[in-house]
Amino acid sequence: MAAAKNHYWEDVYALVRLIPRGRVSTYGAIADYLRLGSPRIVGWALNNCGHNPEDIPAHRVVNRLGELSGRVHFGTPTRMAELLLAEGVIVEDDKIKNFEKYMWHPLEELKEDADFE
DNA sequence: GTGATGACGCAGT
DNA sequence: GACTGCGCCATCA
């Protein structure tokens, strides 16, 4: 990440794109990695992303409970679940099954590549 | 410039 | 164990 800091949400998008297929992350993890200070900022950033799942896999970002809290922003209530299911993530009742197993921690995975600080 | 809102998270009850 | 309220920071009205 170049950490261009043009807009903090650019870093959010970059980090979301780094989420491997079949994995998911949380707003809190992203906010913590980017030092945003509040997970709400991540939510706002994704809301401002233009809703482009093909460009930004926002469907891989869920709240800390693994709930598809942002599904309503995907056009259809089931779009987000469909995208996750297509990647092999089991979604049950709008919640990710075995969420901890699919959880992707940026601080754990990118700690050595972290050039923020 | 102030108040309200939001794809959240945590502590307290 | 579930529900409620408050805090966090940035944007919009």
PDB file of C-alpha atoms (C1' of nucleotides) in Angstrom:
ATOM      1  CA  MET A   1       0.000   0.000   0.000  1.00  0.00           C
ATOM      2  CA  ALA A   2       1.465   3.242  -0.991  1.00  0.00           C
ATOM      3  CA  ALA A   3      -0.226   4.972   1.894  1.00  0.00           C
ATOM      4  CA  ALA A   4      -0.882   7.860  -0.413  1.00  0.00           C
ATOM      5  CA  LYS A   5      -3.252   9.296   2.142  1.00  0.00           C
ATOM      6  CA  ASN A   6      -5.120  11.034  -0.635  1.00  0.00           C
ATOM      7  CA  HIS A   7      -8.196   9.816   1.106  1.00  0.00           C
ATOM      8  CA  TYR A   8      -8.173   7.411   3.963  1.00  0.00           C
ATOM      9  CA  TRP A   9     -10.850   5.399   2.247  1.00  0.00           C
ATOM     10  CA  GLU A  10      -8.360   4.586  -0.529  1.00  0.00           C
ATOM     11  CA  ASP A  11      -6.505   2.581   2.081  1.00  0.00           C
ATOM     12  CA  VAL A  12      -9.749   0.955   3.097  1.00  0.00           C
ATOM     13  CA  TYR A  13     -10.445  -0.102  -0.477  1.00  0.00           C
ATOM     14  CA  ALA A  14      -6.887  -1.358  -0.902  1.00  0.00           C
ATOM     15  CA  LEU A  15      -7.143  -3.423   2.228  1.00  0.00           C
ATOM     16  CA  VAL A  16     -10.534  -4.835   1.267  1.00  0.00           C
ATOM     17  CA  ARG A  17      -9.121  -5.879  -2.090  1.00  0.00           C
ATOM     18  CA  LEU A  18      -6.389  -7.776  -0.244  1.00  0.00           C
ATOM     19  CA  ILE A  19      -8.926  -9.988   1.468  1.00  0.00           C
ATOM     20  CA  PRO A  20      -8.410 -13.440  -0.061  1.00  0.00           C
ATOM     21  CA  ARG A  21     -11.304 -15.128  -1.833  1.00  0.00           C
ATOM     22  CA  GLY A  22     -13.255 -17.281   0.553  1.00  0.00           C
ATOM     23  CA  ARG A  23     -12.256 -15.148   3.522  1.00  0.00           C
ATOM     24  CA  VAL A  24     -13.944 -12.293   5.322  1.00  0.00           C
ATOM     25  CA  SER A  25     -12.880  -9.444   7.579  1.00  0.00           C
ATOM     26  CA  THR A  26     -14.515  -7.044   9.958  1.00  0.00           C
ATOM     27  CA  TYR A  27     -14.943  -3.296  10.154  1.00  0.00           C
ATOM     28  CA  GLY A  28     -13.178  -3.223  13.472  1.00  0.00           C
ATOM     29  CA  ALA A  29     -10.154  -5.095  12.136  1.00  0.00           C
ATOM     30  CA  ILE A  30      -9.846  -2.712   9.210  1.00  0.00           C
ATOM     31  CA  ALA A  31     -10.315   0.325  11.407  1.00  0.00           C
ATOM     32  CA  ASP A  32      -7.692  -0.975  13.781  1.00  0.00           C
ATOM     33  CA  TYR A  33      -5.229  -1.738  10.998  1.00  0.00           C
ATOM     34  CA  LEU A  34      -5.690   1.645   9.368  1.00  0.00           C
ATOM     35  CA  ARG A  35      -5.766   3.434  12.710  1.00  0.00           C
ATOM     36  CA  LEU A  36      -9.044   5.075  11.852  1.00  0.00           C
ATOM     37  CA  GLY A  37     -10.025   5.124  15.481  1.00  0.00           C
ATOM     38  CA  SER A  38     -13.586   4.140  14.768  1.00  0.00           C
ATOM     39  CA  PRO A  39     -15.119   1.287  12.771  1.00  0.00           C
ATOM     40  CA  ARG A  40     -17.874   3.644  11.693  1.00  0.00           C
ATOM     41  CA  ILE A  41     -15.399   5.320   9.375  1.00  0.00           C
ATOM     42  CA  VAL A  42     -14.880   2.021   7.575  1.00  0.00           C
ATOM     43  CA  GLY A  43     -18.588   1.635   7.173  1.00  0.00           C
ATOM     44  CA  TRP A  44     -18.879   5.116   5.790  1.00  0.00           C
ATOM     45  CA  ALA A  45     -15.965   4.533   3.418  1.00  0.00           C
ATOM     46  CA  LEU A  46     -17.566   1.431   1.987  1.00  0.00           C
ATOM     47  CA  ASN A  47     -20.849   3.243   1.726  1.00  0.00           C
ATOM     48  CA  ASN A  48     -18.995   5.830  -0.335  1.00  0.00           C
ATOM     49  CA  CYS A  49     -17.223   3.199  -2.430  1.00  0.00           C
ATOM     50  CA  GLY A  50     -19.892   3.334  -5.082  1.00  0.00           C
ATOM     51  CA  HIS A  51     -21.184  -0.164  -4.413  1.00  0.00           C
ATOM     52  CA  ASN A  52     -18.883  -1.954  -6.842  1.00  0.00           C
ATOM     53  CA  PRO A  53     -18.549  -5.543  -5.575  1.00  0.00           C
ATOM     54  CA  GLU A  54     -16.598  -6.399  -8.719  1.00  0.00           C
ATOM     55  CA  ASP A  55     -14.046  -3.715  -7.979  1.00  0.00           C
ATOM     56  CA  ILE A  56     -14.224  -3.727  -4.201  1.00  0.00           C
ATOM     57  CA  PRO A  57     -15.256  -6.982  -2.504  1.00  0.00           C
ATOM     58  CA  ALA A  58     -17.180  -5.172   0.179  1.00  0.00           C
ATOM     59  CA  HIS A  59     -19.246  -8.303   0.688  1.00  0.00           C
ATOM     60  CA  ARG A  60     -16.189  -9.773   2.402  1.00  0.00           C
ATOM     61  CA  VAL A  61     -16.482  -7.124   5.113  1.00  0.00           C
ATOM     62  CA  VAL A  62     -18.950  -7.813   7.877  1.00  0.00           C
ATOM     63  CA  ASN A  63     -19.445  -6.709  11.446  1.00  0.00           C
ATOM     64  CA  ARG A  64     -17.622  -8.407  14.300  1.00  0.00           C
ATOM     65  CA  LEU A  65     -20.454 -10.930  14.695  1.00  0.00           C
ATOM     66  CA  GLY A  66     -20.152 -12.104  11.109  1.00  0.00           C
ATOM     67  CA  GLU A  67     -23.536 -10.659  10.242  1.00  0.00           C
ATOM     68  CA  LEU A  68     -24.144  -9.289   6.766  1.00  0.00           C
ATOM     69  CA  SER A  69     -25.100  -5.931   8.153  1.00  0.00           C
ATOM     70  CA  GLY A  70     -24.460  -4.163   4.851  1.00  0.00           C
ATOM     71  CA  ARG A  71     -26.487  -6.446   2.616  1.00  0.00           C
ATOM     72  CA  VAL A  72     -29.148  -3.782   2.170  1.00  0.00           C
ATOM     73  CA  HIS A  73     -26.620  -1.741   0.213  1.00  0.00           C
ATOM     74  CA  PHE A  74     -26.088  -4.414  -2.418  1.00  0.00           C
ATOM     75  CA  GLY A  75     -29.233  -3.723  -4.359  1.00  0.00           C
ATOM     76  CA  THR A  76     -30.932  -6.890  -3.236  1.00  0.00           C
ATOM     77  CA  PRO A  77     -31.036  -8.273   0.329  1.00  0.00           C
ATOM     78  CA  THR A  78     -29.540 -11.570  -0.838  1.00  0.00           C
ATOM     79  CA  ARG A  79     -26.825 -10.211  -3.137  1.00  0.00           C
ATOM     80  CA  MET A  80     -24.194 -10.110  -0.405  1.00  0.00           C
ATOM     81  CA  ALA A  81     -24.972 -13.642   0.755  1.00  0.00           C
ATOM     82  CA  GLU A  82     -24.916 -14.887  -2.835  1.00  0.00           C
ATOM     83  CA  LEU A  83     -21.488 -13.395  -3.423  1.00  0.00           C
ATOM     84  CA  LEU A  84     -20.129 -14.964  -0.248  1.00  0.00           C
ATOM     85  CA  LEU A  85     -21.679 -18.329  -1.019  1.00  0.00           C
ATOM     86  CA  ALA A  86     -20.137 -18.175  -4.482  1.00  0.00           C
ATOM     87  CA  GLU A  87     -16.747 -17.866  -2.817  1.00  0.00           C
ATOM     88  CA  GLY A  88     -17.302 -20.854  -0.590  1.00  0.00           C
ATOM     89  CA  VAL A  89     -18.307 -18.940   2.527  1.00  0.00           C
ATOM     90  CA  ILE A  90     -21.237 -20.591   4.238  1.00  0.00           C
ATOM     91  CA  VAL A  91     -23.905 -18.038   5.044  1.00  0.00           C
ATOM     92  CA  GLU A  92     -26.803 -19.054   7.201  1.00  0.00           C
ATOM     93  CA  ASP A  93     -29.624 -16.691   8.076  1.00  0.00           C
ATOM     94  CA  ASP A  94     -27.633 -13.666   6.882  1.00  0.00           C
ATOM     95  CA  LYS A  95     -24.780 -14.670   9.137  1.00  0.00           C
ATOM     96  CA  ILE A  96     -21.457 -16.334   8.322  1.00  0.00           C
ATOM     97  CA  LYS A  97     -21.224 -19.862   9.650  1.00  0.00           C
ATOM     98  CA  ASN A  98     -17.920 -20.647  11.425  1.00  0.00           C
ATOM     99  CA  PHE A  99     -17.131 -16.969  11.108  1.00  0.00           C
ATOM    100  CA  GLU A 100     -13.968 -17.293  13.187  1.00  0.00           C
ATOM    101  CA  LYS A 101     -12.651 -19.794  10.674  1.00  0.00           C
ATOM    102  CA  TYR A 102     -13.191 -17.429   7.751  1.00  0.00           C
ATOM    103  CA  MET A 103     -12.040 -14.379   9.659  1.00  0.00           C
ATOM    104  CA  TRP A 104      -9.079 -12.667   8.006  1.00  0.00           C
ATOM    105  CA  HIS A 105      -6.963 -10.471  10.304  1.00  0.00           C
ATOM    106  CA  PRO A 106      -5.036  -7.771   8.413  1.00  0.00           C
ATOM    107  CA  LEU A 107      -2.783  -7.137  11.409  1.00  0.00           C
ATOM    108  CA  GLU A 108      -1.882 -10.819  11.500  1.00  0.00           C
ATOM    109  CA  GLU A 109      -1.513 -11.304   7.763  1.00  0.00           C
ATOM    110  CA  LEU A 110       0.073  -7.995   6.817  1.00  0.00           C
ATOM    111  CA  LYS A 111       1.908  -7.071   9.991  1.00  0.00           C
ATOM    112  CA  GLU A 112       5.253  -7.387   8.218  1.00  0.00           C
ATOM    113  CA  ASP A 113       4.055  -5.485   5.197  1.00  0.00           C
ATOM    114  CA  ALA A 114       2.533  -2.760   7.280  1.00  0.00           C
ATOM    115  CA  ASP A 115       4.088   0.501   6.194  1.00  0.00           C
ATOM    116  CA  PHE A 116       1.630   2.719   7.953  1.00  0.00           C
ATOM    117  CA  GLU A 117       3.117   4.037  11.174  1.00  0.00           C
TER     118      GLU A 117
ATOM    119  C1'  DG B   1     -21.439  26.492  12.478  1.00  0.00           C
ATOM    120  C1'  DT B   2     -24.493  23.163  14.845  1.00  0.00           C
ATOM    121  C1'  DG B   3     -27.100  18.977  14.910  1.00  0.00           C
ATOM    122  C1'  DA B   4     -28.100  14.520  13.183  1.00  0.00           C
ATOM    123  C1'  DT B   5     -26.792  10.234  10.973  1.00  0.00           C
ATOM    124  C1'  DG B   6     -24.201   6.002   9.924  1.00  0.00           C
ATOM    125  C1'  DA B   7     -22.111  -1.114   6.243  1.00  0.00           C
ATOM    126  C1'  DC B   8     -19.737  -0.564  14.216  1.00  0.00           C
ATOM    127  C1'  DG B   9     -17.886  -1.892  18.883  1.00  0.00           C
ATOM    128  C1'  DC B  10     -17.794  -2.225  23.713  1.00  0.00           C
ATOM    129  C1'  DA B  11     -19.254  -1.678  28.520  1.00  0.00           C
ATOM    130  C1'  DG B  12     -22.808  -1.744  31.557  1.00  0.00           C
ATOM    131  C1'  DT B  13     -27.302  -3.471  33.070  1.00  0.00           C
TER     132       DT B  13
ATOM    133  C1'  DG C   1     -27.260 -14.453  27.821  1.00  0.00           C
ATOM    134  C1'  DA C   2     -29.882 -10.540  25.520  1.00  0.00           C
ATOM    135  C1'  DC C   3     -30.845  -5.618  25.408  1.00  0.00           C
ATOM    136  C1'  DT C   4     -29.685  -0.716  25.884  1.00  0.00           C
ATOM    137  C1'  DG C   5     -26.851   3.190  25.798  1.00  0.00           C
ATOM    138  C1'  DC C   6     -22.693   5.673  24.795  1.00  0.00           C
ATOM    139  C1'  DG C   7     -18.441   6.570  22.132  1.00  0.00           C
ATOM    140  C1'  DC C   8     -15.919   6.785  18.138  1.00  0.00           C
ATOM    141  C1'  DC C   9     -14.824   9.954  13.542  1.00  0.00           C
ATOM    142  C1'  DA C  10     -16.329  11.842   9.105  1.00  0.00           C
ATOM    143  C1'  DT C  11     -19.996  13.535   6.120  1.00  0.00           C
ATOM    144  C1'  DC C  12     -24.543  15.536   5.112  1.00  0.00           C
ATOM    145  C1'  DA C  13     -28.651  18.595   5.919  1.00  0.00           C
TER     146       DA C  13
END
